[in-house]
Structures are given as C-alpha cells and as structure tokens.
Tab-separated table of C-alpha atoms in Angstrom:
chain	number	residue	atom	x	y	z
A	2	MET	CA	-0.023	-0.014	0.003
A	3	CYS	CA	1.458	3.500	-0.907
A	4	LYS	CA	1.474	6.332	1.589
A	5	THR	CA	-1.564	8.004	0.225
A	6	CYS	CA	-3.706	4.957	0.515
A	7	SER	CA	-2.303	4.318	3.901
A	8	ARG	CA	-3.170	7.734	4.995
A	9	HIS	CA	-6.738	7.307	3.828
A	10	ARG	CA	-6.789	3.767	5.061
A	11	LYS	CA	-8.055	2.188	1.967
A	12	PHE	CA	-6.777	1.551	-1.510
A	13	LEU	CA	-7.274	4.223	-3.837
A	14	SER	CA	-7.685	3.569	-7.531
A	15	GLY	CA	-4.542	4.151	-9.528
A	16	CYS	CA	-2.224	3.238	-6.592
A	17	LEU	CA	0.799	1.763	-8.604
A	18	ASP	CA	3.036	-0.327	-5.933
A	19	GLY	CA	3.787	2.363	-3.093
A	20	ARG	CA	4.363	5.190	-5.904
A	21	GLY	CA	0.951	6.870	-4.931
A	22	PRO	CA	-2.046	7.732	-6.918
A	23	ALA	CA	-1.414	8.013	-10.669
A	24	PRO	CA	-2.079	11.541	-12.174
A	25	GLU	CA	-5.324	11.571	-14.227
A	26	PRO	CA	-4.426	11.547	-17.837
A	27	GLN	CA	-4.873	14.936	-19.294
A	28	SER	CA	-7.422	15.502	-22.135
A	29	PRO	CA	-5.778	16.734	-25.396
A	30	PRO	CA	-6.408	20.803	-25.919
A	31	LEU	CA	-9.454	21.580	-27.846
A	32	GLY	CA	-9.175	22.993	-31.363
A	33	PRO	CA	-11.402	25.670	-32.819
A	34	ARG	CA	-15.160	25.029	-32.889
A	35	PRO	CA	-16.328	24.296	-36.131
A	36	VAL	CA	-18.910	26.941	-37.955
A	37	TYR	CA	-22.027	25.145	-38.662
A	38	VAL	CA	-23.078	26.307	-42.074
A	39	PRO	CA	-26.631	25.537	-42.551
A	40	PRO	CA	-27.743	24.245	-45.925
A	41	GLN	CA	-28.768	26.558	-48.297
A	42	ARG	CA	-32.735	26.495	-49.395
A	43	PRO	CA	-33.353	26.217	-53.228
A	44	SER	CA	-34.607	29.512	-54.667
A	45	ILE	CA	-38.191	29.146	-55.801
A	46	ALA	CA	-37.329	31.580	-58.748
A	47	SER	CA	-34.560	29.081	-59.814
A	48	ASP	CA	-36.797	25.990	-59.612
A	49	PRO	CA	-38.093	25.195	-63.147
A	50	ARG	CA	-40.983	23.143	-61.601
A	51	ARG	CA	-42.338	26.363	-59.538
A	52	SER	CA	-41.375	29.074	-61.652
A	53	ARG	CA	-43.821	31.778	-62.961
A	54	PRO	CA	-44.370	33.191	-66.374
A	55	PRO	CA	-42.022	35.877	-66.761
A	56	SER	CA	-43.535	39.697	-66.180
A	57	ARG	CA	-43.550	42.601	-68.178
A	58	THR	CA	-40.569	43.870	-66.245
A	59	SER	CA	-36.676	43.072	-66.338
A	60	THR	CA	-35.867	39.818	-64.669
A	61	THR	CA	-33.042	41.476	-62.836
A	62	SER	CA	-35.317	43.587	-60.693
A	63	SER	CA	-35.385	42.941	-57.087
A	64	VAL	CA	-38.618	42.928	-55.554
A	65	ASP	CA	-37.433	42.237	-51.786
A	66	SER	CA	-34.735	44.850	-51.972
A	67	THR	CA	-34.151	47.120	-49.083
A	68	ALA	CA	-34.744	50.206	-51.443
A	69	THR	CA	-37.911	48.777	-52.410
A	70	VAL	CA	-39.285	48.223	-48.745
A	71	ASN	CA	-38.059	51.604	-47.389
A	72	SER	CA	-39.677	53.472	-50.476
A	73	ALA	CA	-42.955	51.896	-49.816
A	74	HIS	CA	-42.753	53.015	-46.326
A	75	SER	CA	-41.704	56.471	-46.913
A	76	LEU	CA	-44.496	57.012	-49.446
A	77	THR	CA	-47.224	56.211	-46.915
A	78	SER	CA	-45.483	58.045	-44.243
A	79	LEU	CA	-45.662	61.305	-46.388
A	80	ALA	CA	-49.062	60.585	-47.669
A	81	ARG	CA	-50.099	60.651	-44.067
A	82	ARG	CA	-48.534	63.880	-43.348
A	83	ILE	CA	-50.279	65.403	-46.331
A	84	SER	CA	-53.733	63.923	-45.107
A	85	ARG	CA	-52.985	65.689	-41.837
A	86	GLU	CA	-52.385	68.863	-43.254
A	87	LEU	CA	-55.467	68.859	-45.387
A	88	TYR	CA	-57.952	68.607	-42.335
A	89	PRO	CA	-57.544	72.357	-40.886
A	90	ASN	CA	-57.590	73.785	-44.819
A	91	GLU	CA	-60.842	71.706	-45.447
A	92	ALA	CA	-62.270	73.628	-42.158
A	93	GLN	CA	-61.364	76.865	-43.230
A	94	LEU	CA	-62.846	76.282	-46.624
A	95	ALA	CA	-65.839	75.229	-44.975
A	96	SER	CA	-65.874	78.642	-43.144
A	97	LEU	CA	-65.294	80.515	-46.262
A	98	GLU	CA	-68.351	78.499	-47.947
A	99	THR	CA	-70.473	79.728	-45.107
A	100	TRP	CA	-69.183	83.321	-45.602
A	101	ALA	CA	-69.969	83.272	-49.417
A	102	GLU	CA	-73.366	81.830	-48.892
A	103	ASN	CA	-74.348	84.850	-46.509
A	104	ILE	CA	-73.018	87.583	-48.401
A	105	ASP	CA	-75.830	89.904	-49.479
A	106	VAL	CA	-73.865	92.730	-50.871
A	107	TYR	CA	-70.301	92.078	-52.295
A	108	ILE	CA	-68.105	95.024	-52.530
A	109	PRO	CA	-65.250	94.386	-54.766
A	110	ARG	CA	-61.843	96.205	-53.936
A	111	GLY	CA	-60.696	98.321	-56.735
A	112	ARG	CA	-58.161	97.573	-59.515
A	113	PRO	CA	-55.337	97.521	-60.336
A	114	TRP	CA	-53.929	95.287	-57.474
A	115	ALA	CA	-51.105	95.891	-55.380
A	116	PRO	CA	-47.785	94.454	-56.386
A	117	GLU	CA	-48.325	91.734	-53.322
A	118	VAL	CA	-51.828	90.822	-54.602
A	119	VAL	CA	-50.450	90.093	-58.284
A	120	ALA	CA	-47.785	88.052	-56.698
A	121	GLN	CA	-49.916	85.746	-54.780
A	122	TYR	CA	-52.299	85.561	-57.558
A	123	GLU	CA	-49.561	84.378	-60.195
A	124	GLU	CA	-48.459	82.073	-57.340
A	125	TYR	CA	-51.505	79.920	-56.937
A	126	LYS	CA	-51.959	80.075	-60.733
A	127	ARG	CA	-48.411	78.936	-61.040
A	128	LEU	CA	-49.149	75.861	-58.578
A	129	GLY	CA	-52.581	75.125	-60.044
A	130	GLU	CA	-50.764	74.242	-63.635
A	131	ILE	CA	-48.170	72.216	-61.506
A	132	CYS	CA	-51.249	70.343	-60.116
A	133	LYS	CA	-52.614	69.757	-63.417
A	134	LYS	CA	-49.378	68.282	-64.910
A	135	ASP	CA	-48.876	65.856	-61.887
A	136	GLY	CA	-52.387	64.618	-62.362
A	137	LYS	CA	-52.144	63.759	-65.916
A	138	ALA	CA	-48.859	62.170	-65.349
A	139	PHE	CA	-50.410	59.964	-62.737
A	140	PHE	CA	-53.540	58.994	-64.524
A	141	SER	CA	-51.423	58.086	-67.668
A	142	GLN	CA	-49.450	55.607	-65.738
A	143	TRP	CA	-52.373	54.218	-64.141
A	144	ARG	CA	-53.964	53.585	-67.637
A	145	ARG	CA	-50.822	52.037	-69.031
A	146	THR	CA	-50.165	49.569	-66.322
A	147	GLU	CA	-53.849	49.187	-65.085
A	148	LYS	CA	-53.847	45.225	-65.964
A	149	ASN	CA	-51.363	42.783	-64.525
A	150	THR	CA	-49.412	45.439	-62.402
A	151	THR	CA	-45.953	44.657	-61.220
A	152	VAL	CA	-44.484	45.611	-57.811
A	153	GLU	CA	-42.334	48.189	-59.788
A	154	GLU	CA	-45.037	49.891	-61.518
A	155	HIS	CA	-47.129	49.837	-57.954
A	156	LEU	CA	-44.504	51.800	-56.645
A	157	GLU	CA	-44.170	54.058	-59.512
A	158	ARG	CA	-47.940	54.821	-59.149
A	159	ALA	CA	-47.655	55.318	-55.631
A	160	GLU	CA	-44.966	58.032	-56.057
A	161	LEU	CA	-46.898	59.761	-58.957
A	162	ALA	CA	-49.980	59.748	-56.899
A	163	LEU	CA	-48.119	61.312	-53.987
A	164	ARG	CA	-46.734	63.917	-56.152
A	165	ALA	CA	-49.805	64.836	-57.292
A	166	ALA	CA	-51.399	64.760	-53.848
A	167	GLU	CA	-48.663	67.499	-52.778
A	168	SER	CA	-49.171	69.607	-55.672
A	169	ALA	CA	-52.840	69.648	-55.464
A	170	TYR	CA	-52.684	70.433	-51.806
A	171	LYS	CA	-50.169	73.348	-52.309
A	172	ALA	CA	-52.173	74.623	-55.164
A	173	GLY	CA	-55.584	74.294	-53.201
A	174	LYS	CA	-53.930	75.895	-50.142
A	175	ALA	CA	-52.405	78.890	-52.035
A	176	ARG	CA	-56.087	79.711	-53.408
A	177	LEU	CA	-57.309	79.330	-49.859
A	178	ASP	CA	-54.597	81.782	-48.491
A	179	PHE	CA	-55.487	84.192	-51.160
A	180	LEU	CA	-59.040	84.347	-50.454
A	181	LEU	CA	-58.582	84.307	-46.880
A	182	THR	CA	-56.345	87.518	-47.243
A	183	TYR	CA	-58.125	89.470	-50.002
A	184	GLN	CA	-61.792	88.618	-49.777
A	185	ASN	CA	-62.531	91.747	-51.596
A	186	ALA	CA	-60.113	91.257	-54.438
A	187	TYR	CA	-62.823	90.027	-57.029
A	188	SER	CA	-64.702	91.532	-59.451
A	189	ASP	CA	-68.345	90.284	-58.066
A	190	LYS	CA	-69.792	87.169	-55.932
A	191	LYS	CA	-69.738	84.945	-58.874
A	192	SER	CA	-66.143	84.999	-59.035
A	193	VAL	CA	-65.763	84.426	-55.309
A	194	ASP	CA	-68.060	81.305	-55.800
A	195	THR	CA	-65.817	80.192	-58.633
A	196	HIS	CA	-62.656	80.809	-56.526
A	197	ILE	CA	-64.308	78.629	-53.731
A	198	LYS	CA	-65.167	75.707	-56.175
A	199	GLU	CA	-61.379	75.501	-57.390
A	200	ILE	CA	-60.236	75.185	-54.042
A	201	ARG	CA	-62.622	72.538	-52.958
A	202	THR	CA	-61.849	70.866	-56.475
A	203	GLU	CA	-57.900	70.914	-55.697
A	204	LEU	CA	-58.168	69.853	-51.931
A	205	LYS	CA	-60.551	67.050	-53.185
A	206	LYS	CA	-57.787	65.896	-55.600
A	207	ALA	CA	-55.163	65.806	-52.940
A	208	ARG	CA	-57.334	63.644	-50.750
A	209	ASP	CA	-58.017	61.255	-53.471
A	210	ARG	CA	-54.488	60.941	-54.585
A	211	VAL	CA	-53.446	60.283	-50.813
A	212	HIS	CA	-56.092	57.344	-51.046
A	213	ASP	CA	-54.361	56.318	-54.293
A	214	VAL	CA	-50.934	55.901	-52.610
A	215	ARG	CA	-52.654	53.771	-50.030
A	216	ILE	CA	-54.448	51.565	-52.410
A	217	ASN	CA	-51.297	50.825	-54.219
A	218	HIS	CA	-49.445	50.388	-50.772
A	219	GLU	CA	-51.940	47.777	-49.912
A	220	ASN	CA	-51.783	46.013	-53.212
A	221	LEU	CA	-48.330	46.067	-53.037
A	222	PHE	CA	-48.348	44.201	-49.907
A	223	ILE	CA	-50.970	41.740	-51.017
A	224	ALA	CA	-49.459	40.735	-54.227
A	225	HIS	CA	-45.567	40.726	-53.154
A	226	GLY	CA	-45.888	40.832	-48.981
A	227	ARG	CA	-44.234	37.501	-48.759
A	228	LYS	CA	-40.969	38.687	-50.498
A	229	ALA	CA	-40.394	41.656	-48.484
A	230	ASN	CA	-40.608	42.514	-44.542
A	231	PRO	CA	-44.268	42.606	-43.539
A	232	ASP	CA	-43.673	45.035	-40.884
A	233	VAL	CA	-43.325	48.035	-42.877
A	234	PHE	CA	-46.648	47.529	-44.322
A	235	ARG	CA	-48.738	47.681	-41.131
C-alpha cells in the first residue's frame, strides 16, 4: 500500500505499488469550434417546377430589396402627413363657404391690384398648372399599367400619386390663403364662388391621390408581401 492509500486507510484507484495515485490523464487541448453552415434552401425562382411566367418587367429587378421596402414605407408616411395637413384647410374652406353663402352685397376692391396681391395671384396660378401636370402623369401611368401591375409599377404609381397629392394640396392651399387674405379682390360674387369651387376641387384631388397612395401600398403588400419585410406594411 502506498503512503497515500495508508493515509486514507484504503486502497485508492490508481495506486501503483507504493508510488501513490497515478495522475489523471490530461485531455488533449480543444481545437477551434467548427462553424456550422446551414444548408441553403433552393430558390423558388430558380426551381423550374415552381417558376412563374415572365412578367413585363426586367428579370433582374429585386422585389425584396431594402430600397423597395423603404420606398413603400416612406411613401405612406408622407401620404399620412399630407392627409393631416388637409384637415385644417378643409375646415377653413367650410368657413369660407358659409361666409360666401351669407353675403348680401359684395363690395369688390378697386383695380389695379397692389404688387403683393398680383404676386400671390400668380403664385396660385403657377401651382395650379403644376397640379394639372402631375395629375395627368398619374392617370397616364395608371391607364398604361392598369392590368397585371407589377411591384415596380405599383411603387411608381404610388410615387406619382404622392406627387399629385402634394401639388394639389399646395395649389388648393395657395388659393385658400389668397381668398382668406383678399376677400374683396374679385370683381363680383360669382368670381368668389368660382374661386371657392376651385379650392374645393384641388383639395379633393389631394385627398383622392392620398387614397391612391394607400391603395397601391395595400396592393403591393397583398401581391408581393411575402417577398419583403411585412412589418413595414402595417
């Protein structure tokens, strides 16, 4: 019995004829942990059994790119901003309509207009022309791509709708501000009524185009939502 076994008053495992417990064998040093690489799932687009007919757009376009997702999210955020800004202007327009309906005798301001009146008049006319141009661009694209609309065309249509909404809002607001500031700048009551009608038309155009942005955003999610991050569409 070795000294260690004698001290413990029993035979210990590894006692080698009085030489004490044998040292425990050392484990070999561990090498670097192998990196697990998960198997790649086959692409649906590359699977001939599940491939779809080619669309009218280029096959190199990426419908699930970050740029596409961010564009859709940004467009709807801007559309909500325009929608919020429309509310107070629509309320002011309602007040002007009530004012115009209760006019007994309209007393026009004499001509010629002061330079600042002319400048504001020319500005709302200029914005009105931009409103018409942007509206035509939206409807032209919509008629051209109405059937079998692709994701790129939905985004383009939403962008054109947003541009038309913003230009219509600016044109309507400019007309509204002019009438609020210069209520006696027109030649007669009929001209005032025509001006109010134009304000109503342009603000309605802005509201309609905001709706078109949202519709195309929803269509983009329904048709292509599985190919992009769904959180941005909520």
